[in-house]
XYZ file of N, CA and C in Angstrom:
378
model
N -36.954 39.196 -11.435
C -35.788 38.846 -12.179
C -34.537 38.922 -11.298
N -34.502 39.929 -10.408
C -33.365 40.122 -9.529
C -33.205 38.929 -8.584
N -34.312 38.383 -8.092
C -34.282 37.238 -7.192
C -33.732 36.008 -7.900
N -34.098 35.834 -9.168
C -33.619 34.704 -9.943
C -32.101 34.794 -10.141
N -31.582 35.973 -10.394
C -30.143 36.181 -10.573
C -29.394 35.883 -9.285
N -29.954 36.302 -8.156
C -29.333 36.047 -6.860
C -29.310 34.548 -6.590
N -30.380 33.840 -6.918
C -30.435 32.392 -6.722
C -29.405 31.671 -7.585
N -29.224 32.126 -8.810
C -28.233 31.532 -9.706
C -26.828 31.762 -9.157
N -26.582 32.960 -8.659
C -25.271 33.276 -8.094
C -25.018 32.421 -6.849
N -26.017 32.288 -5.984
C -25.873 31.448 -4.785
C -25.576 30.000 -5.177
N -26.294 29.493 -6.166
C -26.077 28.120 -6.618
C -24.661 27.956 -7.159
N -24.207 28.924 -7.938
C -22.854 28.874 -8.488
C -21.812 28.879 -7.365
N -22.007 29.747 -6.362
C -21.067 29.821 -5.235
C -21.045 28.496 -4.472
N -22.204 27.909 -4.242
C -22.280 26.629 -3.527
C -21.545 25.548 -4.310
N -21.774 25.484 -5.608
C -21.099 24.486 -6.443
C -19.586 24.702 -6.415
N -19.153 25.945 -6.481
C -17.716 26.251 -6.458
C -17.095 25.834 -5.129
N -17.786 26.102 -4.029
C -17.272 25.731 -2.704
C -17.195 24.210 -2.569
N -18.225 23.513 -3.009
C -18.220 22.045 -2.940
C -17.090 21.480 -3.790
N -16.908 22.001 -4.994
C -15.823 21.535 -5.866
C -14.460 21.772 -5.224
N -14.285 22.915 -4.596
C -13.017 23.216 -3.922
C -12.773 22.253 -2.762
N -13.818 21.957 -2.003
C -13.690 21.016 -0.882
C -13.307 19.618 -1.365
N -13.921 19.185 -2.443
C -13.604 17.863 -2.994
C -12.159 17.820 -3.464
N -11.722 18.856 -4.154
C -10.341 18.915 -4.649
C -9.349 18.909 -3.500
N -9.596 19.696 -2.469
C -8.693 19.756 -1.324
C -8.674 18.448 -0.549
N -9.829 17.811 -0.387
C -9.851 16.551 0.352
C -9.139 15.456 -0.428
N -9.243 15.465 -1.754
C -8.534 14.477 -2.566
C -7.027 14.657 -2.405
N -6.566 15.893 -2.393
C -5.141 16.153 -2.206
C -4.702 15.747 -0.802
N -5.558 15.932 0.171
C -5.242 15.597 1.557
C -5.045 14.099 1.739
N -5.866 13.285 1.077
C -5.799 11.842 1.253
C -4.856 11.157 0.271
N -4.364 11.894 -0.714
C -3.471 11.306 -1.704
C -2.136 10.973 -1.057
N -1.662 9.775 -1.322
C -0.356 9.375 -0.847
C 0.546 9.232 -2.059
N 1.728 9.781 -1.962
C 2.666 9.772 -3.073
C 3.838 8.880 -2.691
N 4.125 7.919 -3.556
C 5.293 7.086 -3.289
C 6.160 7.020 -4.538
N 7.464 6.838 -4.288
C 8.400 6.743 -5.399
C 9.557 5.838 -4.993
N 10.119 5.168 -5.988
C 11.289 4.329 -5.756
C 12.488 5.218 -5.463
N 13.332 4.730 -4.555
C 14.583 5.430 -4.276
C 15.692 4.386 -4.170
N 16.929 4.777 -4.452
C 18.043 3.847 -4.268
C 18.254 3.549 -2.791
N 18.705 2.337 -2.492
C 18.978 1.987 -1.097
C 20.006 2.930 -0.481
N 20.884 3.490 -1.294
C 21.905 4.405 -0.781
C 21.306 5.695 -0.230
N 20.058 6.008 -0.599
C 19.399 7.218 -0.099
C 18.546 6.963 1.146
N 18.478 5.714 1.582
C 17.699 5.378 2.771
C 18.553 5.680 4.005
N 17.989 6.385 5.000
C 18.757 6.706 6.211
C 19.278 5.449 6.913
N 20.452 5.583 7.536
C 21.072 4.457 8.243
C 20.152 3.865 9.307
N 19.374 4.718 9.990
C 18.465 4.229 11.035
C 17.419 3.278 10.452
N 16.969 3.583 9.244
C 15.951 2.764 8.593
C 16.551 1.428 8.163
N 17.731 1.461 7.563
C 18.430 0.234 7.153
C 18.708 -0.639 8.375
N 19.206 -0.031 9.443
C 19.518 -0.776 10.664
C 18.262 -1.408 11.259
N 17.155 -0.682 11.247
C 15.904 -1.221 11.786
C 15.424 -2.411 10.967
N 15.526 -2.318 9.636
C 15.103 -3.435 8.773
C 15.956 -4.674 9.044
N 17.271 -4.476 9.141
C 18.170 -5.612 9.377
C 18.003 -6.201 10.773
N 17.651 -5.372 11.746
C 17.413 -5.874 13.100
C 16.084 -6.622 13.182
N 15.094 -6.188 12.401
C 13.770 -6.818 12.419
C 13.797 -8.187 11.744
N 14.507 -8.297 10.609
C 14.581 -9.547 9.855
C 16.063 -9.914 9.740
N 16.511 -10.779 10.633
C 17.925 -11.160 10.654
C 18.303 -11.876 9.365
N 19.431 -11.499 8.788
C 19.932 -12.132 7.577
C 19.307 -11.625 6.295
N 18.518 -10.567 6.357
C 17.837 -10.066 5.160
C 18.841 -9.436 4.194
N 18.624 -9.699 2.907
C 19.353 -9.033 1.840
C 18.409 -8.005 1.242
N 18.711 -6.736 1.438
C 17.832 -5.669 0.969
C 17.973 -5.507 -0.539
N 16.822 -5.355 -1.209
C 16.840 -5.300 -2.670
C 16.316 -3.994 -3.238
N 15.340 -3.388 -2.612
C 14.796 -2.134 -3.144
C 14.109 -1.343 -2.048
N 13.866 -0.058 -2.358
C 13.248 0.833 -1.373
C 12.322 1.821 -2.072
N 11.314 2.220 -1.325
C 10.393 3.279 -1.760
C 10.226 4.233 -0.599
N 9.900 5.460 -0.917
C 9.538 6.425 0.117
C 8.115 6.872 -0.187
N 7.307 6.927 0.846
C 5.900 7.280 0.678
C 5.588 8.490 1.551
N 4.987 9.497 0.934
C 4.554 10.672 1.671
C 3.093 10.487 2.020
N 2.785 10.422 3.305
C 1.416 10.213 3.762
C 1.012 11.352 4.682
N -0.257 11.314 5.101
C -0.718 12.321 6.077
C 0.040 12.168 7.389
N 0.502 10.956 7.688
C 1.235 10.697 8.934
C 2.688 11.117 8.836
N 3.156 11.393 7.620
C 4.558 11.747 7.415
C 5.214 10.783 6.441
N 6.538 10.792 6.421
C 7.274 9.923 5.508
C 7.329 8.496 6.041
N 7.193 7.550 5.126
C 7.304 6.133 5.448
C 8.230 5.509 4.406
N 9.193 4.723 4.867
C 10.052 3.978 3.952
C 9.508 2.557 3.834
N 9.443 2.054 2.614
C 9.081 0.661 2.359
C 10.334 -0.024 1.833
N 10.865 -0.922 2.633
C 12.105 -1.609 2.293
C 11.762 -3.057 1.958
N 12.289 -3.556 0.835
C 12.048 -4.937 0.439
C 13.353 -5.702 0.452
N 13.232 -6.997 0.756
C 14.406 -7.852 0.754
C 14.021 -9.311 0.895
N 15.042 -10.171 0.859
C 14.830 -11.612 0.906
C 15.666 -12.263 1.989
N 15.135 -13.355 2.528
C 15.887 -14.320 3.308
C 15.461 -15.665 2.747
N 16.414 -16.394 2.154
C 16.129 -17.649 1.454
C 15.070 -17.394 0.379
N 13.953 -18.132 0.406
C 12.896 -17.970 -0.593
C 11.775 -17.061 -0.111
N 11.982 -16.386 0.987
C 10.936 -15.551 1.562
C 11.231 -14.081 1.306
N 10.222 -13.380 0.771
C 10.353 -11.952 0.500
C 9.671 -11.182 1.628
N 10.292 -10.093 2.035
C 9.743 -9.243 3.088
C 9.581 -7.825 2.570
N 8.521 -7.181 3.026
C 8.348 -5.745 2.814
C 8.133 -5.135 4.189
N 8.987 -4.184 4.532
C 8.960 -3.597 5.868
C 8.680 -2.106 5.736
N 7.671 -1.627 6.459
C 7.373 -0.195 6.498
C 8.004 0.376 7.761
N 8.794 1.446 7.574
C 9.585 2.000 8.671
C 9.529 3.524 8.624
N 9.422 4.143 9.801
C 9.478 5.602 9.880
C 10.935 6.059 9.721
N 11.158 7.336 9.432
C 12.530 7.827 9.279
C 13.408 7.643 10.518
N 12.787 7.551 11.702
C 13.587 7.350 12.916
C 13.774 5.884 13.278
N 13.346 4.970 12.387
C 13.608 3.547 12.587
C 12.502 2.752 13.254
N 11.336 3.342 13.448
C 10.222 2.608 14.065
C 9.549 1.720 13.007
N 9.436 0.430 13.329
C 8.785 -0.521 12.428
C 7.278 -0.315 12.519
N 6.639 -0.114 11.368
C 5.191 0.059 11.331
C 4.510 -1.246 10.962
N 5.059 -1.917 9.942
C 4.427 -3.150 9.467
C 5.470 -4.000 8.748
N 5.310 -5.329 8.875
C 6.144 -6.273 8.144
C 5.217 -7.202 7.385
N 5.395 -7.279 6.068
C 4.630 -8.207 5.240
C 5.573 -9.300 4.784
N 5.090 -10.539 4.836
C 5.884 -11.692 4.445
C 5.216 -12.359 3.258
N 6.019 -12.624 2.225
C 5.512 -13.330 1.053
C 6.548 -14.364 0.666
N 6.176 -15.662 0.674
C 7.124 -16.632 0.153
C 6.820 -16.861 -1.318
N 7.732 -17.536 -2.026
C 7.579 -17.652 -3.478
C 6.355 -18.456 -3.875
N 5.802 -19.221 -2.960
C 4.610 -20.011 -3.262
C 3.328 -19.290 -2.880
N 3.464 -18.129 -2.257
C 2.309 -17.340 -1.846
C 1.642 -16.759 -3.090
N 0.314 -16.844 -3.141
C -0.414 -16.325 -4.295
C -1.695 -15.691 -3.787
N -1.875 -14.414 -4.081
C -3.048 -13.696 -3.606
C -4.344 -14.259 -4.180
N -4.278 -14.968 -5.323
C -5.485 -15.508 -5.941
C -5.911 -16.833 -5.330
N -5.124 -17.374 -4.422
C -5.401 -18.678 -3.839
C -6.287 -18.513 -2.610
N -7.566 -18.190 -2.844
C -8.469 -17.871 -1.742
C -8.789 -19.077 -0.864
N -8.746 -20.294 -1.429
C -9.057 -21.454 -0.593
C -7.782 -22.099 -0.033
N -6.623 -21.460 -0.217
C -5.348 -21.843 0.379
C -4.967 -23.295 0.104
N -5.206 -23.752 -1.144
C -4.856 -25.126 -1.469
C -3.675 -25.231 -2.428
N -3.006 -24.091 -2.683
C -1.813 -24.126 -3.498
C -2.022 -23.847 -4.966
N -3.281 -23.643 -5.387
C -3.513 -23.276 -6.783
C -4.448 -22.091 -6.853
N -4.557 -21.496 -8.041
C -5.400 -20.319 -8.214
C -6.865 -20.672 -8.409
N -7.153 -21.939 -8.636
C -8.526 -22.383 -8.847
C -9.184 -22.498 -7.486
N -10.216 -21.712 -7.252
C -10.831 -21.679 -5.936
C -11.988 -22.654 -5.780
N -12.033 -23.684 -6.647
C -13.024 -24.747 -6.463
C -12.562 -25.637 -5.333
N -13.479 -26.300 -4.721
C -13.171 -27.211 -3.627
C -12.587 -28.492 -4.217
N -11.242 -28.647 -4.177
C -10.570 -29.797 -4.782
C -10.786 -31.081 -4.006
N -11.146 -30.996 -2.728
C -11.348 -32.197 -1.947
C -12.617 -32.930 -2.342
N -13.575 -32.203 -2.891
C -14.844 -32.790 -3.298
C -15.160 -32.411 -4.729
N -14.420 -32.984 -5.699
C -14.684 -32.599 -7.076
C -16.093 -33.001 -7.500
N -16.671 -32.173 -8.335
C -18.019 -32.449 -8.812
C -17.987 -33.671 -9.721
N -18.947 -34.510 -9.538
C -19.038 -35.709 -10.368
C -19.645 -35.329 -11.684
N -19.060 -35.907 -12.770
C -19.605 -35.661 -14.088
C -20.735 -36.618 -14.338
N -21.766 -36.137 -14.996
C -22.921 -36.999 -15.259
C -22.806 -37.670 -16.598
């Protein structure tokens, strides 16, 4: 009976340790982002965004806490093109995403519509 109790306790301890590891790893990989006013974005970040995309009108900002540290996501427009720029607090550009108003993530065949059928060869009706 004593051996069975020890085995149950060992199993419980193992399960508790595994659960703790899963919880800690989830917290480690979680990234938290929140909207912030452009007035709270450091001057270095604003200057870097404007230097990267000449003529940009900045519209909104987010700050993201990652394992790598803080990242600012700055959005803005030039003409009909929208930009999202990821920048470190010291002004280093990490990534620039470009989206024009006609860009659509659902347009997998890049033909200008969301219907991903091959429009060049429509199926003949019988």
